[in-house]
CSV table of C-alpha atoms in Angstrom, one decimal:
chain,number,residue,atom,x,y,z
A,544,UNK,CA,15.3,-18.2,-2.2
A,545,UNK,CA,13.7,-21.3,-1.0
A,546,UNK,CA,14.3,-19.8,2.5
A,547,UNK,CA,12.7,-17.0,2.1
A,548,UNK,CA,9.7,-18.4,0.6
A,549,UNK,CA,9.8,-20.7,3.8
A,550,UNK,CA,9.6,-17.6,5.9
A,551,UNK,CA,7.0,-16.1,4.1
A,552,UNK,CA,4.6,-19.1,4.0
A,553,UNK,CA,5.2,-19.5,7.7
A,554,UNK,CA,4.8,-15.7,8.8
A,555,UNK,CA,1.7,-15.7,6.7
A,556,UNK,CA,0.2,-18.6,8.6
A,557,UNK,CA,1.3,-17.2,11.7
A,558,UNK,CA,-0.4,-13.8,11.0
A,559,UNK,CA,-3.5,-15.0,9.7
A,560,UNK,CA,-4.4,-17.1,12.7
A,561,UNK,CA,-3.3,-14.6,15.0
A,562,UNK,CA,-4.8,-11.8,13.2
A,563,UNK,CA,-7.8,-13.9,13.1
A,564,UNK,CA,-7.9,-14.5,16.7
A,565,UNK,CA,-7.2,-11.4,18.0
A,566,UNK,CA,-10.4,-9.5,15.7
A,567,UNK,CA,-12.1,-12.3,16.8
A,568,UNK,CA,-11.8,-11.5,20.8
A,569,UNK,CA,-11.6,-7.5,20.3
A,570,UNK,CA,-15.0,-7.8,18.4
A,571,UNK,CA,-16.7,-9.7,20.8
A,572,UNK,CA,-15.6,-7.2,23.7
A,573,UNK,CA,-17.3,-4.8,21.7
A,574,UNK,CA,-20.1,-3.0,23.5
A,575,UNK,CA,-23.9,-3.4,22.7
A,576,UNK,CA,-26.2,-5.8,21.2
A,577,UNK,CA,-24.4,-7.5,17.7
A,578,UNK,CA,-28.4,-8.7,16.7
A,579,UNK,CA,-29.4,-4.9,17.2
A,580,UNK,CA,-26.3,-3.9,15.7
A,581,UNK,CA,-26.1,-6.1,12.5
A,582,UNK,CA,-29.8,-6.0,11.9
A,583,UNK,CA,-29.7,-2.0,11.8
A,584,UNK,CA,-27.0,-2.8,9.2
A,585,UNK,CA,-29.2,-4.5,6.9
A,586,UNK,CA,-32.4,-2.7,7.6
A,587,UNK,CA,-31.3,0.7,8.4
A,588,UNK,CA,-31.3,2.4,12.2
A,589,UNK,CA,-35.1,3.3,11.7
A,590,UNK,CA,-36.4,0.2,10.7
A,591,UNK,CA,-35.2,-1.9,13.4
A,592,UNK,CA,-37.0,-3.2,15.9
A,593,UNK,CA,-36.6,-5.9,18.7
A,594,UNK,CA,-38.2,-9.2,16.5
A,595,UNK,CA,-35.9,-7.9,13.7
A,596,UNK,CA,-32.8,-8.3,16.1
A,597,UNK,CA,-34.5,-11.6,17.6
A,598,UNK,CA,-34.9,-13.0,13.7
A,599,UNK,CA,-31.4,-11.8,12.9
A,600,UNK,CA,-29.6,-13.8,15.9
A,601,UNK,CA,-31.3,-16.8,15.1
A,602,UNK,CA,-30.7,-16.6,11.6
A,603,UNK,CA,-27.0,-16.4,12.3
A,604,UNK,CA,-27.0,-18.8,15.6
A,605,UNK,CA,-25.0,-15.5,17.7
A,606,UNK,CA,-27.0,-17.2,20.9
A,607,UNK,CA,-24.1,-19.8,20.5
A,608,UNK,CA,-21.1,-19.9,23.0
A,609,UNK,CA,-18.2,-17.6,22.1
A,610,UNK,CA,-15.8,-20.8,21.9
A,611,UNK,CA,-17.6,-23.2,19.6
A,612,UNK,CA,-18.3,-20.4,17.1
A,613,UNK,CA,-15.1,-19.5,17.2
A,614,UNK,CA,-13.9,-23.0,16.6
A,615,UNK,CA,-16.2,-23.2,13.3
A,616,UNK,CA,-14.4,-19.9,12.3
A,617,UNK,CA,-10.9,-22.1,12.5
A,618,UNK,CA,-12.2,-25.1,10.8
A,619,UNK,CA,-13.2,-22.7,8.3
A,620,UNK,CA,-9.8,-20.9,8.2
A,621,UNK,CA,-8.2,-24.3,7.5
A,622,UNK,CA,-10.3,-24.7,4.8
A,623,UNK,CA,-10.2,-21.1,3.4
A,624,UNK,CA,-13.2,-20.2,4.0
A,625,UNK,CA,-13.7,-16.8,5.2
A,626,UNK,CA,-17.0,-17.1,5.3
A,627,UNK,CA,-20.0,-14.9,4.4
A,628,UNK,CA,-20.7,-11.3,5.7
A,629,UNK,CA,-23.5,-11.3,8.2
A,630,UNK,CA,-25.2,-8.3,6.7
A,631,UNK,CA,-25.3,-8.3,3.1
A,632,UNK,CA,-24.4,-12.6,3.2
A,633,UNK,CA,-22.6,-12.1,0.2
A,634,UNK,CA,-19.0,-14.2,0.4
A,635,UNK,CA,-16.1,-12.5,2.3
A,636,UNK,CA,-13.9,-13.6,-0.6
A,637,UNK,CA,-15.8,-12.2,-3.2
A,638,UNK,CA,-16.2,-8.9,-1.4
A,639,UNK,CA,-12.2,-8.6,-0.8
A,640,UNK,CA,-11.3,-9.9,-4.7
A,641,UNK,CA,-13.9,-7.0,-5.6
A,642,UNK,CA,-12.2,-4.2,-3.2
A,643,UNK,CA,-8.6,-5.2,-3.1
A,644,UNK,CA,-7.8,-3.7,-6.1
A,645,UNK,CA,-8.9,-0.2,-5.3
A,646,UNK,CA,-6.9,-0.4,-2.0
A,647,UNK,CA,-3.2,-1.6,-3.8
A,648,UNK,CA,-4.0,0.6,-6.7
A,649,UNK,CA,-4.2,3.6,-3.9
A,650,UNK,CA,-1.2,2.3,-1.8
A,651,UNK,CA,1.1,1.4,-4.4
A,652,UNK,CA,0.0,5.0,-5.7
A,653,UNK,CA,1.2,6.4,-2.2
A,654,UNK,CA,4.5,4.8,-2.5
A,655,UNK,CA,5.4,5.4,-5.5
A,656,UNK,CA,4.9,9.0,-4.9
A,657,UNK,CA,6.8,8.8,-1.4
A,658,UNK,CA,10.2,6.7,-3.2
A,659,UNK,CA,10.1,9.4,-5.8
A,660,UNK,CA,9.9,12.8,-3.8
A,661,UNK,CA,11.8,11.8,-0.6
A,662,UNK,CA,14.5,10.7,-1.9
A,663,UNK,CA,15.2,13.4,-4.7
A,664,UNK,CA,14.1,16.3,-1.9
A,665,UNK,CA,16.6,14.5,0.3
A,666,UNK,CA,19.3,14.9,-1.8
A,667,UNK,CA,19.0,18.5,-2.8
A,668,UNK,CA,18.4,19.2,1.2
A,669,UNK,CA,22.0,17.1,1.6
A,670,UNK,CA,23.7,19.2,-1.7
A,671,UNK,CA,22.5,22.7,-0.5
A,672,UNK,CA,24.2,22.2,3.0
A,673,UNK,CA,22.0,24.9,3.9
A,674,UNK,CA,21.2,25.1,7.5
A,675,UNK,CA,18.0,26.7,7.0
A,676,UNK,CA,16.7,24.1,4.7
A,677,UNK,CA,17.9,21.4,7.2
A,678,UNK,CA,16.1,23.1,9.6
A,679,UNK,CA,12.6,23.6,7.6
A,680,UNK,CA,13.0,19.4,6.5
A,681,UNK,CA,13.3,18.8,10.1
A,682,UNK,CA,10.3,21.0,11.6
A,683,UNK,CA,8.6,19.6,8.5
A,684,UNK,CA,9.3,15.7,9.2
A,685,UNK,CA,8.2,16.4,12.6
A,686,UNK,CA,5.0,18.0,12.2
A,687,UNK,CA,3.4,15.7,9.3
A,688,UNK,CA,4.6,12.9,11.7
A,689,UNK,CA,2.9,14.1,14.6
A,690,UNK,CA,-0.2,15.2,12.9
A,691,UNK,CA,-2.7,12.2,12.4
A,692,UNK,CA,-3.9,11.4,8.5
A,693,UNK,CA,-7.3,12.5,9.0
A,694,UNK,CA,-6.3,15.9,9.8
A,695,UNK,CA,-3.5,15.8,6.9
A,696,UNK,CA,-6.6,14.8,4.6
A,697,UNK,CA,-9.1,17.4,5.7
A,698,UNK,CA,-6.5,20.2,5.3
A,699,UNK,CA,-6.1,18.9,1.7
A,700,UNK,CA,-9.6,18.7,1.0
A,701,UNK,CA,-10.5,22.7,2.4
A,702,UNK,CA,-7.4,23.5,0.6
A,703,UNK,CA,-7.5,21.9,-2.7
A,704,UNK,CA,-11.3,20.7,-3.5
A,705,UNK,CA,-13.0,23.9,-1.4
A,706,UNK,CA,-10.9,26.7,-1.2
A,707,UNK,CA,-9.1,26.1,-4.9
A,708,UNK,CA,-11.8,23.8,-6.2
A,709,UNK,CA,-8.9,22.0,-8.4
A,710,UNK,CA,-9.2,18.7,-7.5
A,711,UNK,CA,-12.0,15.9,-6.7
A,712,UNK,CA,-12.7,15.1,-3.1
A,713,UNK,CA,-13.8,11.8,-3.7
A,714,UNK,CA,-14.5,9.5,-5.9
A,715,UNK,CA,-12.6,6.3,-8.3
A,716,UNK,CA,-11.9,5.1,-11.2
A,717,UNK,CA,-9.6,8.4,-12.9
A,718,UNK,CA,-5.9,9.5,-12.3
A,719,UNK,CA,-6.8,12.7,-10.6
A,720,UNK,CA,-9.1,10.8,-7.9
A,721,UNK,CA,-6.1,9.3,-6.7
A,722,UNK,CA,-4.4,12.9,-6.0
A,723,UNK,CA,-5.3,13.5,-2.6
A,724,UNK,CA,-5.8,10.2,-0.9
A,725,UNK,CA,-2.6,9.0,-2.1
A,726,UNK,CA,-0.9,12.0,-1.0
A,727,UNK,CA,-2.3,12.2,2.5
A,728,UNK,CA,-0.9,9.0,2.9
A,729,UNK,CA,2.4,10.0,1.4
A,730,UNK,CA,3.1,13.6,2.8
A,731,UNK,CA,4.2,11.7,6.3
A,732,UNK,CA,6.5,9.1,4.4
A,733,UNK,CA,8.0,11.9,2.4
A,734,UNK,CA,8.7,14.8,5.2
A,735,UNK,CA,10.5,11.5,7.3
A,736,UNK,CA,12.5,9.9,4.1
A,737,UNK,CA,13.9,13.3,3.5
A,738,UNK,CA,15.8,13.4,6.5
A,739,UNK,CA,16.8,10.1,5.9
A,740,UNK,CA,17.9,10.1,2.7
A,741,UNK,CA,19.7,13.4,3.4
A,742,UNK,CA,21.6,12.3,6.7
A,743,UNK,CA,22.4,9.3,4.6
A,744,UNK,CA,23.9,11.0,1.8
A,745,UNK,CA,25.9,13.8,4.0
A,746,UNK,CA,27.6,10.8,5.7
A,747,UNK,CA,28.5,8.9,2.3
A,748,UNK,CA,29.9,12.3,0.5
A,749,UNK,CA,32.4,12.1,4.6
A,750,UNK,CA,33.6,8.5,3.4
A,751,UNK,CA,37.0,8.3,2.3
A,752,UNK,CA,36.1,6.5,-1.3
A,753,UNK,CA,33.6,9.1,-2.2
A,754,UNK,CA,36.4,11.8,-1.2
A,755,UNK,CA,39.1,9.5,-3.5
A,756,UNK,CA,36.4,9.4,-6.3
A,757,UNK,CA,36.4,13.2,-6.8
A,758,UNK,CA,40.0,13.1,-6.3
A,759,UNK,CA,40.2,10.7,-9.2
A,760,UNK,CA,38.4,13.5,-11.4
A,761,UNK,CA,34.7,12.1,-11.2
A,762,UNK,CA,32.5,14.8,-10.9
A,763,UNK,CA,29.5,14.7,-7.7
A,764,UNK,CA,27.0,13.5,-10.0
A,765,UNK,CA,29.0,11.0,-11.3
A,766,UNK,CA,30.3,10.1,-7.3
A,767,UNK,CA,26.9,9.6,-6.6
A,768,UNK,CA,25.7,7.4,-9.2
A,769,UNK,CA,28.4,5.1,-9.2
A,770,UNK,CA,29.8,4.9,-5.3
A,771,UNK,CA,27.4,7.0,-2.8
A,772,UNK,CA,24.0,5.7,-4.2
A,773,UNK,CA,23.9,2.1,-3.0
A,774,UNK,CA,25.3,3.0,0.5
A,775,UNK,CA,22.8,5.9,0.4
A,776,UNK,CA,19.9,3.1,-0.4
A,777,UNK,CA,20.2,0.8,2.3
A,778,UNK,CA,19.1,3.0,5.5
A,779,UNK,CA,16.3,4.5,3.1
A,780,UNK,CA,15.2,0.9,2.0
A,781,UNK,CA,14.8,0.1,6.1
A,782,UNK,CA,13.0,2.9,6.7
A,783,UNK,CA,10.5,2.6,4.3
A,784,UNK,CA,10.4,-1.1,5.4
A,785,UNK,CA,9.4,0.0,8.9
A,786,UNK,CA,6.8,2.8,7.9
A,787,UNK,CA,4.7,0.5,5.8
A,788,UNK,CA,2.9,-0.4,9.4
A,789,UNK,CA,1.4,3.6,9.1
A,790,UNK,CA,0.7,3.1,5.6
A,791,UNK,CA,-1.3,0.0,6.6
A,792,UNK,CA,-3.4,2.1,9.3
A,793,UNK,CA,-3.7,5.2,7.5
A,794,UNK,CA,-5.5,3.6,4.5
A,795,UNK,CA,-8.7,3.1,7.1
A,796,UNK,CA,-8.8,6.6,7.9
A,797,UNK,CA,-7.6,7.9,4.1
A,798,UNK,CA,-10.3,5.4,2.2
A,799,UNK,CA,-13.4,6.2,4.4
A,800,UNK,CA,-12.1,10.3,4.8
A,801,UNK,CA,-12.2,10.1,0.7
A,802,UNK,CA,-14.9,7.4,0.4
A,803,UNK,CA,-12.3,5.1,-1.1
A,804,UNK,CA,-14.3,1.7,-2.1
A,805,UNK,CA,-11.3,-0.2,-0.8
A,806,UNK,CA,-11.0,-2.9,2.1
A,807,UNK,CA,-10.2,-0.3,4.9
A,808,UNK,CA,-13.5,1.4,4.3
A,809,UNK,CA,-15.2,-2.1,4.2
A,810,UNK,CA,-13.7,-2.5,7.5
A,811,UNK,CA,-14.3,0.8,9.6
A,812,UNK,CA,-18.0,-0.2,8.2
A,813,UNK,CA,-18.0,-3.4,9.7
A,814,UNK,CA,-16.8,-2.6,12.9
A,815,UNK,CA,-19.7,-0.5,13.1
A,816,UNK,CA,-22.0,-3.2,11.8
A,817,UNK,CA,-20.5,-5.7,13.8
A,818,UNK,CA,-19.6,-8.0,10.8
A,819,UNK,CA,-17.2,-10.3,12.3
A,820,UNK,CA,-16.3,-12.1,9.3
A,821,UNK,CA,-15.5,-9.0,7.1
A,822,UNK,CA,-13.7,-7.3,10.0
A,823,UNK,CA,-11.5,-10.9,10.3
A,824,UNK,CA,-11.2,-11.1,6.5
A,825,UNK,CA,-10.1,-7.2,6.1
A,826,UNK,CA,-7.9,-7.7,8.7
A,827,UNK,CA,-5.9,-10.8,7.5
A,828,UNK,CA,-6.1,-9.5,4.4
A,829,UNK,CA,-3.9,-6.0,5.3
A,830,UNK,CA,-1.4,-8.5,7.6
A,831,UNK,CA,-1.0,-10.5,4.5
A,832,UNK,CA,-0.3,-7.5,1.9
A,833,UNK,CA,2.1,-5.6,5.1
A,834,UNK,CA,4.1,-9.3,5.2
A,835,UNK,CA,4.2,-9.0,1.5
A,836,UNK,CA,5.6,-6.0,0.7
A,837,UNK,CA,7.9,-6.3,3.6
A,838,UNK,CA,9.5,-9.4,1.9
A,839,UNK,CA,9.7,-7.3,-1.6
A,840,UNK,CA,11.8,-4.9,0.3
A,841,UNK,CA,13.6,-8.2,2.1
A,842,UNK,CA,14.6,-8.8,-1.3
A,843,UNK,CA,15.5,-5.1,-2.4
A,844,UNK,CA,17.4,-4.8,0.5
A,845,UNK,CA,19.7,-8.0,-0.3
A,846,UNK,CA,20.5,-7.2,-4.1
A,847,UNK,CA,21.5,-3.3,-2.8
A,848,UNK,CA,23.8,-4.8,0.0
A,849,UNK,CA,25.5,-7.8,-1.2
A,850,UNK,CA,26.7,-8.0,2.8
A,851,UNK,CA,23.3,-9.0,3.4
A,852,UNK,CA,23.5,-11.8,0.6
A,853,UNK,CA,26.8,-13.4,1.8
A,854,UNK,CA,25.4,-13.5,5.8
């Protein structure tokens, strides 16, 4: 334990100040004038002029050399201060403490809907042994994989909020807003983890103790519960491990598609606005919650495989 909370402390740092860094040069690169840019942010596009762009840049000192204001940002980092956003100068950490919530709420929504329906889908595909099903999961897996969540999420919202006018879409704060953001970002997960779960599961029910546990009289419910579920867990537990990443991008697209009031849309509106602060603070914030859950699967990954424990 004390190990992994080593690792975790030191990945953390490690991310933030690259994280940090990297938004740092990439939003500099950026094309166009940041004083026209951030100023239309506060003012609006119509009210900007070029003294309101002058004001705004030395207001926020941007005439100053790439290097040293980066080296205030690190100071600041060391200090953890995020600092304040350049348009609305309200603090970065008050913003994210306001929005964070709506952003886990949504992805913890997403995943909880993904470890339910894969899985079970996944093991009726592998108990059917119907080619035709195996066949439909796999054209299935690879066309929500290939198509990009925005397009996922439009499709659901002509579907469902136009065509059948059942469902809200957007908005926050009830159960049913969370319907079809969280399952745009879950549809992908779900298609993939039941080819997973069910290639898994066909190769546990070929092992020779699952074979000797029917022989013993234990019937395939009872096989799988007690001998073929662990083994079945641990390639589905690495998947879903390595597909948090798209979770991670796809709750930009999903929260400004759905006009989410979570960090991604903060960010996308940032970028635009040129806010470097809240674009480094969205952004160290997602690389912290990705390192996160990817050390509560660590540990989910160690109590199902005891292998894992003794190594």
């Amino acid at each position: 334990m004390v190990r992994l909370v080593r690792n975790l402390v030191l990945q953390s740092s490690l991310a933030l100040f690259v994280v940090g860094t990297l938004t740092f040069v990439l939003t500099k690169a950026l094309p166009g004038d940041m004083g026209y840019r951030i100023a239309a942010g506060r003012y609006g596009h119509d009210m900007v002029d070029t003294a309101a762009a002058e004001l705004v840049r030395q207001e926020l000192g941007l005439g100053q050399s790439s290097i040293s204001a980066y080296f205030h940002w690190l100071m600041d980092l060391l200090q953890w201060n995020l600092g304040e956003s350049m348009v609305s100068g309200a603090p970065i950490t008050d913003i994210l403490k306001h929005e964070f919530g709506s952003t886990l709420t949504l992805a913890l929504a997403a995943i909880a809907i993904a470890a339910i329906v894969g899985p079970t889908l996944g093991v009726l595909v592998a108990f059917t042994r119907s080619r035709t099903v195996d066949r439909l999961s796999v054209a299935l897996s690879v066309a929500t994989r290939s198509i990009p969540s925005y397009v996922i999420g439009i499709v659901l919202i002509v579907v469902f909020a136009i065509w059948l006018d059942v469902l809200p879409a957007a908005g926050c704060g009830e159960p049913i807003n969370y319907v079809l953001p969280a399952l745009t970002l879950a549809l992908p997960l779900i298609t993939v983890s039941v080819r997973i779960t069910s290639a898994s599961l066909k190769d546990v029910m070929e092992q020779d103790y699952f074979e000797f546990s029917r022989l013993k009289g234990l019937g395939w419910c009872q096989s799988l519960l007690r001998h073929g579920m662990r083994n079945m867990s641990i390639p589905v537990i690495a998947y879903h491990g390595v597909q948090l990443v798209y979770l991670v991008e796809g709750l930009v697209i999903v929260e400004t598609l759905f006009a989410w009031p979570g960090i991604g849309h903060s960010m996308a509106h940032a970028i635009f606005a040129r806010d470097i602060p809240m674009i480094q603070g969205t952004c160290m914030t997602l690389a912290l919650s990705f390192i996160l859950l990817n050390t509560l699967l660590d540990i989910l990954y160690r109590w199902v495989d005891p292998r894992e424990r003794k190594s």
